[in-house]
PDB file of C-alpha atoms in Angstrom:
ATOM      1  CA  UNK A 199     -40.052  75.739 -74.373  1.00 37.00           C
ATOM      2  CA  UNK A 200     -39.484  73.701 -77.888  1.00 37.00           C
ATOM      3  CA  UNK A 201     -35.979  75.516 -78.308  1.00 40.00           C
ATOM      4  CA  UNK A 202     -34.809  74.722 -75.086  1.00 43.00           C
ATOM      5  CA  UNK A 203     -35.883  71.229 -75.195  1.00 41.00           C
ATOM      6  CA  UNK A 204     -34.318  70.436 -78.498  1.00 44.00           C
ATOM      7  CA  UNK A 205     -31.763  72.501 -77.380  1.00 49.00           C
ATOM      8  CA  UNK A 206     -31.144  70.113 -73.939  1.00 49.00           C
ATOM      9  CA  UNK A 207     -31.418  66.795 -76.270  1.00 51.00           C
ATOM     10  CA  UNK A 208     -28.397  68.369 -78.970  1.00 52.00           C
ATOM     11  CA  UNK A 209     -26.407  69.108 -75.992  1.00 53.00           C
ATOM     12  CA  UNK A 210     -26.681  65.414 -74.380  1.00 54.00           C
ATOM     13  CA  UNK A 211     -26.218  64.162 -77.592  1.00 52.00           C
ATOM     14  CA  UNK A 212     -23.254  65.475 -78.524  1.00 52.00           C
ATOM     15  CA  UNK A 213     -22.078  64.923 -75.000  1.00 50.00           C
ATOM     16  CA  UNK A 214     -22.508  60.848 -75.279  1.00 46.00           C
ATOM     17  CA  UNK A 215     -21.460  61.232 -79.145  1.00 45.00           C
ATOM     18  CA  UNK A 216     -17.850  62.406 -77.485  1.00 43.00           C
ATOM     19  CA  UNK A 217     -18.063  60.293 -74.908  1.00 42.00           C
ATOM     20  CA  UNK A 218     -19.232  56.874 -76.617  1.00 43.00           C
ATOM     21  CA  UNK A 219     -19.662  56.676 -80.111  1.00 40.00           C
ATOM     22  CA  UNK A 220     -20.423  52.981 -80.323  1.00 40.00           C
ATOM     23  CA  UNK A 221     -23.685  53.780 -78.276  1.00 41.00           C
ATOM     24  CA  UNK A 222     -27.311  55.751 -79.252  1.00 41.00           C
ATOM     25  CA  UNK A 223     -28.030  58.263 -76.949  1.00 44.00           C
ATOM     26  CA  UNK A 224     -31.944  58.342 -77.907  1.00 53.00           C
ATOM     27  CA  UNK A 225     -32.213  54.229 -77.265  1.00 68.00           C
ATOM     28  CA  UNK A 226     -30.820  53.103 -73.890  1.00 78.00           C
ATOM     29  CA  UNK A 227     -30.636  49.322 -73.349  1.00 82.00           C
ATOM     30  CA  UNK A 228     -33.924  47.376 -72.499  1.00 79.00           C
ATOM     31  CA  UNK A 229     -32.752  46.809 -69.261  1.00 87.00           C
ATOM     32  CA  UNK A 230     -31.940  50.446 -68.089  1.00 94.00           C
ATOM     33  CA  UNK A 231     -34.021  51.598 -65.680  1.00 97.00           C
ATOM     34  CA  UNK A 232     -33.754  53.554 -61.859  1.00 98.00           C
ATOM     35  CA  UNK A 233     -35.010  52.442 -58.587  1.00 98.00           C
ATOM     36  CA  UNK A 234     -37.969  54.157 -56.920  1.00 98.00           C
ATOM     37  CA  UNK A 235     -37.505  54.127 -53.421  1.00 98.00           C
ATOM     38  CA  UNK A 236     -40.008  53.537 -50.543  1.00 98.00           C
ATOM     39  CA  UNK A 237     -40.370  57.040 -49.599  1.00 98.00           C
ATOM     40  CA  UNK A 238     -40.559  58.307 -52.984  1.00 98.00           C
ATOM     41  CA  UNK A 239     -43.754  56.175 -54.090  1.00 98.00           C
ATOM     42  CA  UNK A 240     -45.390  57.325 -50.438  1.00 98.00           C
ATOM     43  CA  UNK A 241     -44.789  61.137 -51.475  1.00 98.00           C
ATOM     44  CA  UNK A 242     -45.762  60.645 -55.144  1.00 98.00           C
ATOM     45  CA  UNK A 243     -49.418  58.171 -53.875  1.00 98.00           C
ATOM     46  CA  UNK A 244     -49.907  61.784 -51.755  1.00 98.00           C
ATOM     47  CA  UNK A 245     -49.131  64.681 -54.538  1.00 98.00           C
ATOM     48  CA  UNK A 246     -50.434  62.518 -57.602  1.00 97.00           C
ATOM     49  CA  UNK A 247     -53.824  62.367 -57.220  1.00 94.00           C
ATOM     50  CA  UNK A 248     -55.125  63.989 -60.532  1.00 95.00           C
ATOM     51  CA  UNK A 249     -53.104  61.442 -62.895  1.00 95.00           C
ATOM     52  CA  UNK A 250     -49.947  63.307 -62.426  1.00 98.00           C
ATOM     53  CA  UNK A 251     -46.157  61.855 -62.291  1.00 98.00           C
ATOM     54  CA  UNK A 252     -43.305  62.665 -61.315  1.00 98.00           C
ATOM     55  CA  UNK A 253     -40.651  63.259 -64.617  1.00 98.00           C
ATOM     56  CA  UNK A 254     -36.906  63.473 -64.155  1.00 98.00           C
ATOM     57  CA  UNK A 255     -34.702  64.743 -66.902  1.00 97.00           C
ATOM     58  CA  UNK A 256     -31.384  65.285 -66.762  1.00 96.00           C
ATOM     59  CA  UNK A 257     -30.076  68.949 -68.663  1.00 95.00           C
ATOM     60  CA  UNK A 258     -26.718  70.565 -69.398  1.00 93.00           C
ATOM     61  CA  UNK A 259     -26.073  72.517 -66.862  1.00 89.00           C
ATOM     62  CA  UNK A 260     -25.595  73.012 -62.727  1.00 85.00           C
ATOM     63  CA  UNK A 261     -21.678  73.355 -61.162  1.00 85.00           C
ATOM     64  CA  UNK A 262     -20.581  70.066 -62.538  1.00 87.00           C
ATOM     65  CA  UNK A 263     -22.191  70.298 -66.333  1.00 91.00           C
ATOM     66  CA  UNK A 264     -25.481  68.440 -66.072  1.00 94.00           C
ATOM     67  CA  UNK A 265     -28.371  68.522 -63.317  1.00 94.00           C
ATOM     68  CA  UNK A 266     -31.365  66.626 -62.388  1.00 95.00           C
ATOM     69  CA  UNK A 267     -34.878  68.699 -63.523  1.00 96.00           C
ATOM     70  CA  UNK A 268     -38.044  67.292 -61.252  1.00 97.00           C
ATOM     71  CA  UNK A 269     -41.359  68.133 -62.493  1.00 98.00           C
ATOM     72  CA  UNK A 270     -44.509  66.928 -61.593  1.00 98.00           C
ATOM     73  CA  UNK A 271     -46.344  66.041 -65.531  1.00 98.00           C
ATOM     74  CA  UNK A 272     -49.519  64.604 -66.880  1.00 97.00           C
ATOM     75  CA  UNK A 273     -48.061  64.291 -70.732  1.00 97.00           C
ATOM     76  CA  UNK A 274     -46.454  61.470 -71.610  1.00 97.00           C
ATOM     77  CA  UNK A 275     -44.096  61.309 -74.764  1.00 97.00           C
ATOM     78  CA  UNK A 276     -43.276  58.823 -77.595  1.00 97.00           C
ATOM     79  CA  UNK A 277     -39.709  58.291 -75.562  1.00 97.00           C
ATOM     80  CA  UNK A 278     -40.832  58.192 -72.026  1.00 98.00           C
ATOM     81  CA  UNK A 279     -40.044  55.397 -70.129  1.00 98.00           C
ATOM     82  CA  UNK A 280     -41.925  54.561 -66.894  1.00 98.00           C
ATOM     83  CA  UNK A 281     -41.005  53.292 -63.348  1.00 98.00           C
ATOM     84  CA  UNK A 282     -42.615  52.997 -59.549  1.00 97.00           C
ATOM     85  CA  UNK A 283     -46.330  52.079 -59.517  1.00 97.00           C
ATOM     86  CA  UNK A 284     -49.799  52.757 -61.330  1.00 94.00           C
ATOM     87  CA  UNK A 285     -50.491  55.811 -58.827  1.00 94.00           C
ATOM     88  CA  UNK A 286     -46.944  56.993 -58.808  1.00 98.00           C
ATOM     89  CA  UNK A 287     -44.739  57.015 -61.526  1.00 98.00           C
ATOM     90  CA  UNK A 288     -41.517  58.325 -61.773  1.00 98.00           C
ATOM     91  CA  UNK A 289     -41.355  59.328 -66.123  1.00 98.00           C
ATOM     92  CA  UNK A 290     -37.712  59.321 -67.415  1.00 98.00           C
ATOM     93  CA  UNK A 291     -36.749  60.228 -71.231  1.00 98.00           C
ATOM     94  CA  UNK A 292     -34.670  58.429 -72.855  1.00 97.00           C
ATOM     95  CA  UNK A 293     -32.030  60.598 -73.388  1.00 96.00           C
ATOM     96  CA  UNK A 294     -32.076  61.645 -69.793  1.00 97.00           C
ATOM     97  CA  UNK A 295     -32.079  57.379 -69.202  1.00 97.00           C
ATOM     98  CA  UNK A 296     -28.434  57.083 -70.536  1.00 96.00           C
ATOM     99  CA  UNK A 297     -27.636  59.715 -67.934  1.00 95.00           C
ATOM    100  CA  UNK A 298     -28.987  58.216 -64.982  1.00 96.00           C
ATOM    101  CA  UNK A 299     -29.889  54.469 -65.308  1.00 97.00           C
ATOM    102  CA  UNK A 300     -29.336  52.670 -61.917  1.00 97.00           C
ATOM    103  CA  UNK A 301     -29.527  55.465 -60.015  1.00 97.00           C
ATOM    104  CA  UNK A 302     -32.494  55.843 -57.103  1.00 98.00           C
ATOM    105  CA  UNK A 303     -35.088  58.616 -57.314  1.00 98.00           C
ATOM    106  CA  UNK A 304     -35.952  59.246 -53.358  1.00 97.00           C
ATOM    107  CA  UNK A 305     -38.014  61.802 -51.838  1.00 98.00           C
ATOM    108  CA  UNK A 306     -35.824  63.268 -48.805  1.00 96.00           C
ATOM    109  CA  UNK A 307     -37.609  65.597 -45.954  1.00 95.00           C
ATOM    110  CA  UNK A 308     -35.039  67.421 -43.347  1.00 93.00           C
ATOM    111  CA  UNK A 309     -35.795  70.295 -41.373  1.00 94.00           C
ATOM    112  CA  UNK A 310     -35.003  72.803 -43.492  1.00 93.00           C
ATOM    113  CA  UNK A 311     -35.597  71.141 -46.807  1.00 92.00           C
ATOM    114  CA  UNK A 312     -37.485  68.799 -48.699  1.00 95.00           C
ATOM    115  CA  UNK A 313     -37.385  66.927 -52.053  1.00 96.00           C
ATOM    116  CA  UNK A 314     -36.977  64.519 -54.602  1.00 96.00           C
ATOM    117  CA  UNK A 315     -33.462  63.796 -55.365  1.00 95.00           C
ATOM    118  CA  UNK A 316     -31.754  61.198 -57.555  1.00 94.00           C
ATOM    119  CA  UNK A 317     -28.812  58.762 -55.580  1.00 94.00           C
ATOM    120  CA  UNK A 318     -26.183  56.335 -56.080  1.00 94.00           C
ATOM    121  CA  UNK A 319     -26.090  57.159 -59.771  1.00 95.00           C
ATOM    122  CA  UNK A 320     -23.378  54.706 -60.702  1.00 95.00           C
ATOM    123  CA  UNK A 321     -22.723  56.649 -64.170  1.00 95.00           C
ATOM    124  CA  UNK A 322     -21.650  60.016 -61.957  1.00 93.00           C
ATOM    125  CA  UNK A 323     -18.373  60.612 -61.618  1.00 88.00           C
ATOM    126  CA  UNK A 324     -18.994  63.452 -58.989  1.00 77.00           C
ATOM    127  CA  UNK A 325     -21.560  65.473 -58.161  1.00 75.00           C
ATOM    128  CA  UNK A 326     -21.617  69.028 -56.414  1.00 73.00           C
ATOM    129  CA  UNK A 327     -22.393  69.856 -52.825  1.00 69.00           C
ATOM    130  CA  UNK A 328     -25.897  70.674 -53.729  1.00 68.00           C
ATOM    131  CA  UNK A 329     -26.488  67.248 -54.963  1.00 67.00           C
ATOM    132  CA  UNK A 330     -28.678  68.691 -57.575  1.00 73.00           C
ATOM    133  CA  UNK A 331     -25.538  68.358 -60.594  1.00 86.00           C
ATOM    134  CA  UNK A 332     -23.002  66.023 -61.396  1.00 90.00           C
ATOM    135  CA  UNK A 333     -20.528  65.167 -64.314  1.00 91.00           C
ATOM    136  CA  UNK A 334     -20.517  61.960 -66.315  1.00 90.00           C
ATOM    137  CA  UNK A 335     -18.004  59.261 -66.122  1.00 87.00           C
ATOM    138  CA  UNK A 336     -16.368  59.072 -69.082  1.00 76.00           C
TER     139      UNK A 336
END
């Protein structure tokens, strides 16, 4: 789990070193931060009941070379930055931040699936049919 973590952060880092040197991948801007939408917080205030939250992380990986990673947590880390409300939180690293920042985590139910999903991330440059991975404007 530690290898593949640190592994994850090298890999975003040198991808934003490439991409922008001028900026830090481990400290996005104060005023980064994603939307939580309406029927997000109603799923989270029904699965979250133990202290739990909802982290998003972004990893190398998917069809277009990164992908979204939802996990439902109860550790929070040195980096973690927090959004939504007391009794659900949506927990975002930042590393994964610089990947994602104005983007909208939403909790989507169809008949055939359902899900937290992230949208309208305005740093993707396009995103595979799955909706799961995307590449990175550059």
């Amino acid at each position: 789990c530690v290898i593949s973590l640190i592994s994850r952060r090298n890999l975003l880092r040198q991808a934003t070193t490439s991409s922008n040197s001028s900026s830090s991948a481990a400290s996005p801007s104060p005023e980064a931060s994603v939307q939580v939408s309406e029927s997000c917080l109603k799923r989270l205030r029904e699965i979250c009941t133990d202290g739990t939250f909802l982290r998003v992380t972004v990893e190398g990986g998917g069809c277009s070379g990164f992908q979204y990673k939802f996990d439902l947590d109860s550790k929070l880390n040195e980096d973690d930055r927090q959004f939504g409300e007391d009794k659900a939180k949506v927990v975002i690293d930042n590393l994964s931040l610089e990947y994602c920042s104005g983007a909208t985590v939403d909790y989507h139910s169809e008949l055939i699936r359902a899900g937290f999903r992230m949208v309208a991330n305005p740093l993707a440059e396009q995103g595979c049919s799955c909706g799961s991975s995307f590449s990175v404007k550059l």
